XYZ file of N, CA and C in Angstrom:
267
model
N -19.131 -28.088 70.171
C -19.090 -29.354 69.471
C -19.454 -30.446 70.474
N -20.233 -31.379 70.030
C -20.652 -32.465 70.901
C -20.304 -33.808 70.258
N -20.463 -34.858 71.051
C -20.222 -36.206 70.538
C -21.202 -36.517 69.410
N -22.441 -36.046 69.530
C -23.443 -36.267 68.485
C -23.031 -35.582 67.174
N -22.439 -34.397 67.278
C -21.972 -33.690 66.092
C -20.840 -34.466 65.411
N -19.889 -34.965 66.223
C -18.781 -35.755 65.670
C -19.319 -37.013 64.992
N -20.281 -37.674 65.640
C -20.880 -38.880 65.065
C -21.585 -38.566 63.752
N -22.271 -37.432 63.675
C -22.964 -37.047 62.443
C -21.976 -36.783 61.315
N -20.854 -36.142 61.632
C -19.832 -35.876 60.608
C -19.238 -37.194 60.105
N -18.961 -38.112 61.026
C -18.425 -39.427 60.632
C -19.433 -40.168 59.770
N -20.698 -40.135 60.177
C -21.739 -40.837 59.419
C -21.867 -40.286 58.010
N -21.856 -38.977 57.852
C -21.950 -38.369 56.522
C -20.696 -38.624 55.697
N -19.546 -38.647 56.355
C -18.280 -38.798 55.649
C -18.082 -40.189 55.072
N -18.392 -41.221 55.861
C -18.119 -42.583 55.375
C -19.390 -43.371 55.077
N -20.543 -42.699 55.161
C -21.819 -43.311 54.800
C -22.040 -44.626 55.552
N -22.048 -44.525 56.887
C -22.280 -45.703 57.725
C -23.533 -45.476 58.568
N -23.887 -46.456 59.368
C -25.068 -46.324 60.224
C -24.780 -45.374 61.374
N -25.832 -44.877 61.994
C -25.687 -43.980 63.127
C -25.043 -44.664 64.312
N -25.358 -45.941 64.516
C -24.780 -46.687 65.628
C -23.272 -46.830 65.445
N -22.847 -47.155 64.219
C -21.416 -47.298 63.944
C -20.695 -45.960 64.089
N -21.311 -44.879 63.632
C -20.705 -43.553 63.742
C -20.606 -43.131 65.197
N -21.630 -43.437 65.983
C -21.600 -43.108 67.411
C -20.503 -43.890 68.128
N -20.322 -45.148 67.770
C -19.259 -45.965 68.364
C -17.888 -45.425 67.971
N -17.744 -45.008 66.704
C -16.472 -44.442 66.255
C -16.162 -43.144 66.999
N -17.176 -42.308 67.227
C -16.972 -41.061 67.971
C -16.570 -41.364 69.420
N -17.219 -42.351 70.019
C -16.871 -42.745 71.390
C -15.443 -43.258 71.465
N -15.062 -44.086 70.484
C -13.705 -44.627 70.452
C -12.667 -43.521 70.270
N -12.974 -42.537 69.433
C -12.064 -41.415 69.204
C -11.856 -40.621 70.486
N -12.931 -40.288 71.175
C -12.836 -39.517 72.406
C -12.087 -40.311 73.474
N -12.368 -41.596 73.561
C -11.682 -42.454 74.532
C -10.187 -42.526 74.248
N -9.811 -42.613 72.973
C -8.401 -42.674 72.605
C -7.685 -41.367 72.968
N -8.346 -40.243 72.770
C -7.751 -38.951 73.115
C -7.543 -38.858 74.626
N -8.535 -39.279 75.404
C -8.422 -39.226 76.866
C -7.294 -40.135 77.348
N -7.187 -41.335 76.787
C -6.111 -42.255 77.168
C -4.748 -41.660 76.861
N -4.624 -41.017 75.711
C -3.351 -40.403 75.331
C -2.998 -39.247 76.266
N -3.992 -38.453 76.649
C -3.737 -37.359 77.592
C -3.282 -37.899 78.943
N -3.903 -38.990 79.411
C -3.509 -39.581 80.690
C -2.112 -40.178 80.620
N -1.812 -40.861 79.517
C -0.543 -41.578 79.401
C 0.620 -40.644 79.099
N 0.450 -39.782 78.125
C 1.550 -38.939 77.645
C 1.522 -37.511 78.199
N 0.373 -37.063 78.680
C 0.274 -35.698 79.175
C 0.050 -34.670 78.086
N -0.210 -35.131 76.875
C -0.459 -34.216 75.774
C -0.932 -34.946 74.544
N -1.513 -34.172 73.630
C -2.038 -34.750 72.399
C -2.045 -33.660 71.340
N -1.514 -33.940 70.162
C -1.453 -32.950 69.094
C -2.217 -33.428 67.876
N -3.078 -32.564 67.361
C -3.745 -32.790 66.092
C -3.146 -31.792 65.105
N -2.334 -32.263 64.160
C -1.727 -31.339 63.213
C -2.793 -30.499 62.497
N -2.492 -29.263 62.253
C -3.372 -28.288 61.611
C -4.565 -27.913 62.471
N -4.650 -28.407 63.712
C -5.743 -28.042 64.614
C -5.199 -27.425 65.896
N -4.402 -28.191 66.647
C -3.845 -27.637 67.868
C -3.294 -28.696 68.793
N -2.900 -28.269 69.985
C -2.277 -29.147 70.959
C -3.031 -29.070 72.279
N -3.340 -30.241 72.825
C -3.942 -30.356 74.143
C -2.841 -30.790 75.105
N -2.725 -30.120 76.244
C -1.734 -30.499 77.238
C -2.390 -30.554 78.614
N -1.880 -31.447 79.460
C -2.356 -31.563 80.826
C -1.463 -30.696 81.709
N -2.073 -29.815 82.478
C -1.339 -28.932 83.385
C -1.791 -29.203 84.813
N -0.834 -29.191 85.730
C -1.155 -29.347 87.146
C -1.547 -27.989 87.713
N -2.559 -27.990 88.565
C -2.961 -26.763 89.241
C -2.598 -26.879 90.712
N -2.206 -25.780 91.309
C -1.808 -25.754 92.708
C -3.043 -25.620 93.603
N -2.904 -26.073 94.829
C -3.951 -25.849 95.819
C -4.020 -24.340 96.085
N -5.223 -23.849 96.323
C -5.381 -22.409 96.532
C -6.606 -22.143 97.393
N -6.729 -20.913 97.802
C -7.909 -20.479 98.534
C -8.785 -19.683 97.592
N -10.098 -19.912 97.665
C -11.055 -19.191 96.833
C -12.213 -18.744 97.719
N -13.147 -18.011 97.129
C -14.318 -17.561 97.861
C -15.565 -18.221 97.299
N -16.435 -18.678 98.198
C -17.735 -19.201 97.794
C -18.553 -18.015 97.291
N -19.027 -18.038 96.035
C -19.732 -16.872 95.499
C -21.068 -16.587 96.196
N -21.696 -17.597 96.776
C -22.979 -17.378 97.449
C -22.809 -16.766 98.837
N -21.852 -17.314 99.588
C -21.714 -16.882 100.979
C -20.540 -15.945 101.213
N -19.583 -15.948 100.301
C -18.394 -15.121 100.473
C -17.378 -15.724 101.416
N -17.625 -16.943 101.880
C -16.709 -17.607 102.791
C -15.501 -18.151 102.042
N -14.328 -18.134 102.678
C -13.152 -18.727 102.030
C -13.285 -20.249 101.959
N -12.817 -20.812 100.852
C -12.887 -22.245 100.614
C -11.526 -22.706 100.119
N -11.088 -23.881 100.572
C -9.837 -24.452 100.087
C -10.121 -25.273 98.834
N -9.352 -25.022 97.779
C -9.470 -25.773 96.531
C -8.243 -26.665 96.431
N -8.469 -27.960 96.252
C -7.363 -28.918 96.194
C -6.577 -28.776 94.897
N -5.339 -29.227 94.932
C -4.528 -29.281 93.721
C -5.143 -30.306 92.785
N -4.960 -30.126 91.502
C -5.545 -31.054 90.538
C -4.881 -30.919 89.184
N -5.592 -31.345 88.178
C -5.108 -31.265 86.802
C -6.200 -30.675 85.926
N -5.779 -29.999 84.866
C -6.712 -29.456 83.895
C -6.104 -29.620 82.509
N -6.934 -29.522 81.491
C -6.463 -29.658 80.111
C -6.459 -28.278 79.471
N -5.348 -27.931 78.870
C -5.211 -26.658 78.153
C -5.134 -26.942 76.659
N -5.563 -25.971 75.869
C -5.534 -26.112 74.414
C -4.845 -24.909 73.813
N -3.955 -25.180 72.865
C -3.295 -24.110 72.114
C -3.564 -24.353 70.642
N -4.211 -23.408 70.009
C -4.577 -23.532 68.598
C -3.341 -23.421 67.713
N -3.355 -24.178 66.617
C -2.250 -24.120 65.661
C -2.376 -22.853 64.813
N -1.297 -22.423 64.189
C -1.373 -21.250 63.320
C -2.377 -21.429 62.171
N -2.487 -22.662 61.657
C -3.455 -22.902 60.578
C -4.894 -22.692 61.048
N -5.197 -23.149 62.263
C -6.539 -22.954 62.808
C -6.807 -21.481 63.064
N -5.822 -20.781 63.591
C -5.994 -19.339 63.850
C -6.260 -18.587 62.552
N -5.556 -18.978 61.500
C -5.733 -18.308 60.214
C -7.110 -18.614 59.620
N -7.580 -19.848 59.793
C -8.871 -20.255 59.238
C -10.053 -19.589 59.947
N -9.868 -19.295 61.238
C -10.959 -18.692 62.010
C -10.835 -17.201 61.907
């Protein structure tokens, strides 16, 4: 799924211009990102839950050279599908 796909669905759904649909898609994505940063999670009922998880620093291997590389601690977003989504798919 892409931002263009979301904009197309919005445009078809409410019969608006492409520019307005693209702005609405941008605003939606921005709101989700802000909520993830602020609250650490975001739930869409009947779809699923996005949560922010911290990752630990670790050692990995460079796939080209095979040399060990240090990977810094960071954050990632995890998704857990709702039972309704699992049933629909």
